[in-house]
Amino acid sequence: MSDQTRLLFVCLGNICRSPMAEGIFLHLANEKGLSDRFIVDSAGTGAWHVGKRPDSRALATANRFGIELPSVARQVSPSDFEAFDLILAMDRSNRADLEDLGVTNVRLMRSFDATLTGEYDVPDPYYGDGDGFVKVYEMLTRACDGLIEHLTRD
Ligand code: 4NP
């Protein structure tokens, strides 16, 4: 059995939030010397942007903080639900869509932010201004830190 943890980050379009979550997670895991411990991917519940690289604002924001986004958009598929140990939904709507598809190993991304209690969404920055992407970057950094801490705790 593999000792790697397989994580799938999921949002609606797979061009803004989940590619940023994937890139930030990889960056932080790499910084901590833990990148070998994880297999990481992202996907969208919707199919509109399949085959596309992340939104230019997501790429620009990530670039500003020294983070690469390797994602090419794809839609979640039922085979993902067994292929990944944990599925991280960006908001409650994504989580509900995944649960409708029969996913049980799904958690809200921000539930791993140790500074929060309750159920918080990563807001969709797609229709807002560029500032929304910086806020998403900050939220995801805190949540990814907490997720790494959770997954590496003895
Ligand atoms: P994401 O943002 O779910 O964070 O990738 C969106 C991107 C595109 C659309 C919706 C959300 N869209 O409707 O095209």
Short mmCIF file of N, CA, C and O in Angstrom, two decimals, residues 27-110:
data_model
loop_
_atom_site.label_atom_id
_atom_site.label_comp_id
_atom_site.label_asym_id
_atom_site.label_seq_id
_atom_site.Cartn_x
_atom_site.Cartn_y
_atom_site.Cartn_z
N HIS A 27 3.13 24.04 -2.96
CA HIS A 27 4.18 24.98 -2.57
C HIS A 27 4.54 24.82 -1.09
O HIS A 27 5.72 24.73 -0.73
N LEU A 28 3.51 24.78 -0.23
CA LEU A 28 3.77 24.69 1.21
C LEU A 28 4.35 23.32 1.57
O LEU A 28 5.26 23.24 2.40
N ALA A 29 3.84 22.27 0.95
CA ALA A 29 4.37 20.92 1.23
C ALA A 29 5.84 20.86 0.81
O ALA A 29 6.68 20.29 1.51
N ASN A 30 6.15 21.46 -0.32
CA ASN A 30 7.52 21.48 -0.82
C ASN A 30 8.44 22.24 0.14
O ASN A 30 9.52 21.77 0.47
N GLU A 31 7.96 23.40 0.60
CA GLU A 31 8.74 24.21 1.56
C GLU A 31 9.05 23.43 2.82
O GLU A 31 10.10 23.61 3.44
N LYS A 32 8.12 22.56 3.23
CA LYS A 32 8.30 21.79 4.47
C LYS A 32 9.00 20.47 4.21
O LYS A 32 9.12 19.64 5.12
N GLY A 33 9.43 20.24 2.96
CA GLY A 33 10.12 18.99 2.64
C GLY A 33 9.20 17.78 2.64
O GLY A 33 9.64 16.65 2.86
N LEU A 34 7.89 18.02 2.42
CA LEU A 34 6.91 16.94 2.53
C LEU A 34 6.27 16.57 1.19
O LEU A 34 5.28 15.83 1.17
N SER A 35 6.79 17.08 0.10
CA SER A 35 6.08 16.89 -1.17
C SER A 35 5.96 15.42 -1.57
O SER A 35 5.00 15.04 -2.23
N ASP A 36 6.91 14.57 -1.12
CA ASP A 36 6.82 13.14 -1.45
C ASP A 36 5.66 12.44 -0.76
O ASP A 36 5.28 11.34 -1.13
N ARG A 37 5.12 13.09 0.26
CA ARG A 37 4.06 12.45 1.05
C ARG A 37 2.69 12.54 0.38
O ARG A 37 1.74 11.87 0.82
N PHE A 38 2.57 13.38 -0.65
CA PHE A 38 1.24 13.66 -1.18
C PHE A 38 1.16 13.51 -2.70
O PHE A 38 2.11 13.82 -3.41
N ILE A 39 -0.02 13.07 -3.15
CA ILE A 39 -0.38 13.16 -4.56
C ILE A 39 -1.57 14.13 -4.60
O ILE A 39 -2.54 13.96 -3.86
N VAL A 40 -1.45 15.17 -5.42
CA VAL A 40 -2.40 16.27 -5.38
C VAL A 40 -2.94 16.56 -6.78
O VAL A 40 -2.19 16.54 -7.75
N ASP A 41 -4.24 16.82 -6.85
CA ASP A 41 -4.86 17.16 -8.14
C ASP A 41 -6.04 18.10 -7.85
O ASP A 41 -6.41 18.30 -6.69
N SER A 42 -6.63 18.66 -8.91
CA SER A 42 -7.85 19.45 -8.72
C SER A 42 -8.80 19.16 -9.87
O SER A 42 -8.40 18.68 -10.94
N ALA A 43 -10.08 19.47 -9.63
CA ALA A 43 -11.12 19.21 -10.63
C ALA A 43 -12.30 20.13 -10.33
O ALA A 43 -12.40 20.73 -9.26
N GLY A 44 -13.22 20.24 -11.32
CA GLY A 44 -14.42 21.05 -11.15
C GLY A 44 -15.66 20.18 -11.20
O GLY A 44 -15.67 19.14 -11.85
N THR A 45 -16.72 20.63 -10.51
CA THR A 45 -17.99 19.90 -10.65
C THR A 45 -18.60 20.18 -12.02
O THR A 45 -19.34 19.36 -12.55
N GLY A 46 -18.31 21.35 -12.60
CA GLY A 46 -18.82 21.71 -13.92
C GLY A 46 -17.80 21.41 -15.02
O GLY A 46 -16.62 21.20 -14.74
N ALA A 47 -18.28 21.39 -16.26
CA ALA A 47 -17.42 21.00 -17.40
C ALA A 47 -17.10 22.15 -18.35
O ALA A 47 -16.44 21.94 -19.36
N TRP A 48 -17.54 23.38 -18.01
CA TRP A 48 -17.42 24.49 -18.98
C TRP A 48 -15.98 24.77 -19.40
O TRP A 48 -15.73 25.20 -20.52
N HIS A 49 -15.04 24.57 -18.50
CA HIS A 49 -13.67 25.04 -18.78
C HIS A 49 -12.68 23.90 -18.99
O HIS A 49 -11.47 24.12 -18.91
N VAL A 50 -13.20 22.70 -19.23
CA VAL A 50 -12.33 21.52 -19.37
C VAL A 50 -11.23 21.80 -20.41
O VAL A 50 -11.48 22.34 -21.49
N GLY A 51 -9.99 21.47 -20.03
CA GLY A 51 -8.85 21.66 -20.94
C GLY A 51 -8.16 23.00 -20.79
O GLY A 51 -7.09 23.21 -21.36
N LYS A 52 -8.76 23.90 -19.99
CA LYS A 52 -8.18 25.25 -19.87
C LYS A 52 -7.20 25.36 -18.71
O LYS A 52 -7.36 24.73 -17.66
N ARG A 53 -6.22 26.23 -18.91
CA ARG A 53 -5.32 26.62 -17.81
C ARG A 53 -6.11 27.56 -16.87
O ARG A 53 -7.16 28.08 -17.25
N PRO A 54 -5.62 27.77 -15.65
CA PRO A 54 -6.35 28.63 -14.72
C PRO A 54 -6.61 30.04 -15.27
O PRO A 54 -5.89 30.53 -16.15
N ASP A 55 -7.64 30.68 -14.73
CA ASP A 55 -7.99 32.07 -15.02
C ASP A 55 -6.73 32.95 -14.88
O ASP A 55 -5.93 32.75 -13.96
N SER A 56 -6.59 33.93 -15.78
CA SER A 56 -5.36 34.75 -15.77
C SER A 56 -5.18 35.48 -14.44
O SER A 56 -4.05 35.71 -13.99
N ARG A 57 -6.28 35.83 -13.75
CA ARG A 57 -6.16 36.52 -12.46
C ARG A 57 -5.66 35.56 -11.37
O ARG A 57 -4.92 35.97 -10.47
N ALA A 58 -6.05 34.30 -11.47
CA ALA A 58 -5.53 33.29 -10.51
C ALA A 58 -4.04 33.09 -10.76
O ALA A 58 -3.24 33.04 -9.81
N LEU A 59 -3.66 33.01 -12.02
CA LEU A 59 -2.24 32.82 -12.35
C LEU A 59 -1.41 34.02 -11.89
O LEU A 59 -0.33 33.86 -11.32
N ALA A 60 -1.95 35.24 -12.11
CA ALA A 60 -1.21 36.45 -11.74
C ALA A 60 -1.05 36.55 -10.23
O ALA A 60 0.02 36.91 -9.72
N THR A 61 -2.12 36.23 -9.50
CA THR A 61 -2.05 36.30 -8.04
C THR A 61 -1.06 35.27 -7.50
O THR A 61 -0.22 35.58 -6.64
N ALA A 62 -1.15 34.06 -8.02
CA ALA A 62 -0.21 33.01 -7.58
C ALA A 62 1.22 33.43 -7.89
O ALA A 62 2.12 33.32 -7.04
N ASN A 63 1.43 33.95 -9.07
CA ASN A 63 2.77 34.36 -9.51
C ASN A 63 3.35 35.41 -8.57
O ASN A 63 4.53 35.38 -8.22
N ARG A 64 2.47 36.33 -8.15
CA ARG A 64 2.89 37.39 -7.23
C ARG A 64 3.44 36.84 -5.91
O ARG A 64 4.30 37.44 -5.29
N PHE A 65 2.93 35.67 -5.51
CA PHE A 65 3.38 35.06 -4.26
C PHE A 65 4.34 33.89 -4.51
O PHE A 65 4.59 33.09 -3.61
N GLY A 66 4.84 33.80 -5.73
CA GLY A 66 5.87 32.80 -6.03
C GLY A 66 5.34 31.38 -6.16
O GLY A 66 6.07 30.41 -5.91
N ILE A 67 4.07 31.26 -6.55
CA ILE A 67 3.43 29.93 -6.59
C ILE A 67 3.05 29.56 -8.03
O ILE A 67 2.48 30.38 -8.76
N GLU A 68 3.38 28.35 -8.41
CA GLU A 68 3.02 27.86 -9.74
C GLU A 68 1.70 27.10 -9.67
O GLU A 68 1.44 26.41 -8.69
N LEU A 69 0.90 27.23 -10.72
CA LEU A 69 -0.37 26.50 -10.79
C LEU A 69 -0.30 25.52 -11.95
O LEU A 69 -0.43 25.92 -13.11
N PRO A 70 -0.08 24.24 -11.67
CA PRO A 70 0.10 23.27 -12.76
C PRO A 70 -1.20 22.83 -13.44
O PRO A 70 -1.16 22.13 -14.45
N SER A 71 -2.35 23.28 -12.93
CA SER A 71 -3.63 22.70 -13.35
C SER A 71 -3.99 22.92 -14.82
O SER A 71 -3.75 23.98 -15.40
N VAL A 72 -4.59 21.89 -15.40
CA VAL A 72 -5.37 21.99 -16.64
C VAL A 72 -6.76 21.48 -16.27
O VAL A 72 -6.89 20.36 -15.75
N ALA A 73 -7.80 22.30 -16.52
CA ALA A 73 -9.12 22.00 -15.94
C ALA A 73 -9.68 20.67 -16.43
O ALA A 73 -9.56 20.30 -17.60
N ARG A 74 -10.30 19.98 -15.49
CA ARG A 74 -11.04 18.76 -15.82
C ARG A 74 -12.24 18.66 -14.90
O ARG A 74 -12.32 19.34 -13.86
N GLN A 75 -13.20 17.83 -15.29
CA GLN A 75 -14.39 17.64 -14.46
C GLN A 75 -14.19 16.44 -13.54
O GLN A 75 -13.54 15.45 -13.94
N VAL A 76 -14.75 16.50 -12.34
CA VAL A 76 -14.66 15.34 -11.45
C VAL A 76 -15.35 14.15 -12.10
O VAL A 76 -16.31 14.32 -12.85
N SER A 77 -14.85 12.95 -11.79
CA SER A 77 -15.49 11.76 -12.33
C SER A 77 -15.65 10.75 -11.20
O SER A 77 -14.91 10.80 -10.20
N PRO A 78 -16.61 9.84 -11.32
CA PRO A 78 -16.84 8.88 -10.22
C PRO A 78 -15.58 8.12 -9.84
O PRO A 78 -15.40 7.75 -8.67
N SER A 79 -14.66 7.89 -10.79
CA SER A 79 -13.44 7.15 -10.44
C SER A 79 -12.57 7.92 -9.45
O SER A 79 -11.77 7.32 -8.72
N ASP A 80 -12.74 9.26 -9.41
CA ASP A 80 -11.96 10.06 -8.45
C ASP A 80 -12.29 9.70 -7.01
O ASP A 80 -11.47 9.85 -6.12
N PHE A 81 -13.52 9.27 -6.78
CA PHE A 81 -13.97 9.14 -5.41
C PHE A 81 -13.29 7.98 -4.70
O PHE A 81 -13.22 7.94 -3.48
N GLU A 82 -12.79 7.04 -5.48
CA GLU A 82 -11.99 5.96 -4.89
C GLU A 82 -10.51 6.23 -5.04
O GLU A 82 -9.70 5.75 -4.25
N ALA A 83 -10.15 6.99 -6.08
CA ALA A 83 -8.72 7.21 -6.36
C ALA A 83 -8.09 8.18 -5.35
O ALA A 83 -6.87 8.19 -5.20
N PHE A 84 -8.92 8.99 -4.68
CA PHE A 84 -8.38 9.98 -3.74
C PHE A 84 -8.82 9.64 -2.32
O PHE A 84 -9.95 9.20 -2.09
N ASP A 85 -7.91 9.86 -1.37
CA ASP A 85 -8.23 9.59 0.03
C ASP A 85 -9.16 10.65 0.60
O ASP A 85 -10.00 10.35 1.45
N LEU A 86 -8.96 11.89 0.16
CA LEU A 86 -9.74 12.99 0.72
C LEU A 86 -10.04 14.00 -0.39
O LEU A 86 -9.15 14.34 -1.18
N ILE A 87 -11.31 14.43 -0.43
CA ILE A 87 -11.73 15.42 -1.42
C ILE A 87 -12.07 16.70 -0.68
O ILE A 87 -12.82 16.69 0.31
N LEU A 88 -11.45 17.80 -1.10
CA LEU A 88 -11.60 19.09 -0.43
C LEU A 88 -12.49 19.99 -1.27
O LEU A 88 -12.08 20.41 -2.36
N ALA A 89 -13.70 20.26 -0.77
CA ALA A 89 -14.64 21.12 -1.47
C ALA A 89 -14.40 22.57 -1.07
O ALA A 89 -14.22 22.87 0.12
N MET A 90 -14.43 23.48 -2.06
CA MET A 90 -14.16 24.89 -1.75
C MET A 90 -15.34 25.57 -1.08
O MET A 90 -15.16 26.51 -0.31
N ASP A 91 -16.57 25.14 -1.39
CA ASP A 91 -17.72 25.75 -0.72
C ASP A 91 -18.81 24.70 -0.49
O ASP A 91 -18.71 23.56 -0.95
N ARG A 92 -19.85 25.13 0.22
CA ARG A 92 -20.90 24.17 0.59
C ARG A 92 -21.69 23.69 -0.61
O ARG A 92 -22.18 22.57 -0.63
N SER A 93 -21.77 24.55 -1.64
CA SER A 93 -22.45 24.12 -2.87
C SER A 93 -21.66 23.00 -3.57
O SER A 93 -22.23 22.00 -4.01
N ASN A 94 -20.34 23.17 -3.63
CA ASN A 94 -19.49 22.11 -4.21
C ASN A 94 -19.65 20.82 -3.40
O ASN A 94 -19.74 19.73 -3.96
N ARG A 95 -19.67 20.97 -2.07
CA ARG A 95 -19.79 19.78 -1.23
C ARG A 95 -21.13 19.08 -1.46
O ARG A 95 -21.18 17.85 -1.58
N ALA A 96 -22.21 19.89 -1.58
CA ALA A 96 -23.53 19.29 -1.82
C ALA A 96 -23.55 18.57 -3.18
O ALA A 96 -24.10 17.47 -3.30
N ASP A 97 -22.94 19.18 -4.20
CA ASP A 97 -22.89 18.53 -5.52
C ASP A 97 -22.13 17.22 -5.45
O ASP A 97 -22.53 16.22 -6.06
N LEU A 98 -21.03 17.21 -4.71
CA LEU A 98 -20.24 15.98 -4.57
C LEU A 98 -21.02 14.92 -3.80
O LEU A 98 -21.03 13.74 -4.18
N GLU A 99 -21.71 15.34 -2.75
CA GLU A 99 -22.49 14.37 -1.97
C GLU A 99 -23.62 13.80 -2.81
O GLU A 99 -23.93 12.61 -2.71
N ASP A 100 -24.19 14.62 -3.69
CA ASP A 100 -25.23 14.11 -4.60
C ASP A 100 -24.68 13.04 -5.53
O ASP A 100 -25.41 12.16 -6.00
N LEU A 101 -23.38 13.14 -5.82
CA LEU A 101 -22.75 12.14 -6.69
C LEU A 101 -22.31 10.90 -5.90
O LEU A 101 -21.76 9.96 -6.45
N GLY A 102 -22.53 10.94 -4.58
CA GLY A 102 -22.23 9.77 -3.76
C GLY A 102 -20.91 9.83 -3.02
O GLY A 102 -20.50 8.84 -2.41
N VAL A 103 -20.25 10.99 -3.04
CA VAL A 103 -18.96 11.11 -2.36
C VAL A 103 -19.18 11.18 -0.86
O VAL A 103 -20.02 11.95 -0.38
N THR A 104 -18.40 10.41 -0.11
CA THR A 104 -18.50 10.46 1.35
C THR A 104 -17.23 11.03 1.98
O THR A 104 -17.29 11.59 3.07
N ASN A 105 -16.10 10.90 1.29
CA ASN A 105 -14.83 11.37 1.86
C ASN A 105 -14.55 12.82 1.45
O ASN A 105 -13.50 13.14 0.91
N VAL A 106 -15.54 13.69 1.70
CA VAL A 106 -15.41 15.10 1.33
C VAL A 106 -15.43 15.96 2.58
O VAL A 106 -16.20 15.71 3.51
N ARG A 107 -14.55 16.98 2.59
CA ARG A 107 -14.53 17.96 3.69
C ARG A 107 -14.47 19.35 3.09
O ARG A 107 -13.91 19.55 2.01
N LEU A 108 -15.01 20.33 3.81
CA LEU A 108 -14.88 21.72 3.37
C LEU A 108 -13.44 22.18 3.58
O LEU A 108 -12.85 21.96 4.65
N MET A 109 -12.88 22.82 2.57
CA MET A 109 -11.48 23.26 2.62
C MET A 109 -11.19 24.09 3.86
O MET A 109 -10.19 23.88 4.57
N ARG A 110 -12.07 25.05 4.15
CA ARG A 110 -11.77 25.97 5.26
C ARG A 110 -12.00 25.35 6.63
O ARG A 110 -11.67 25.97 7.64
#
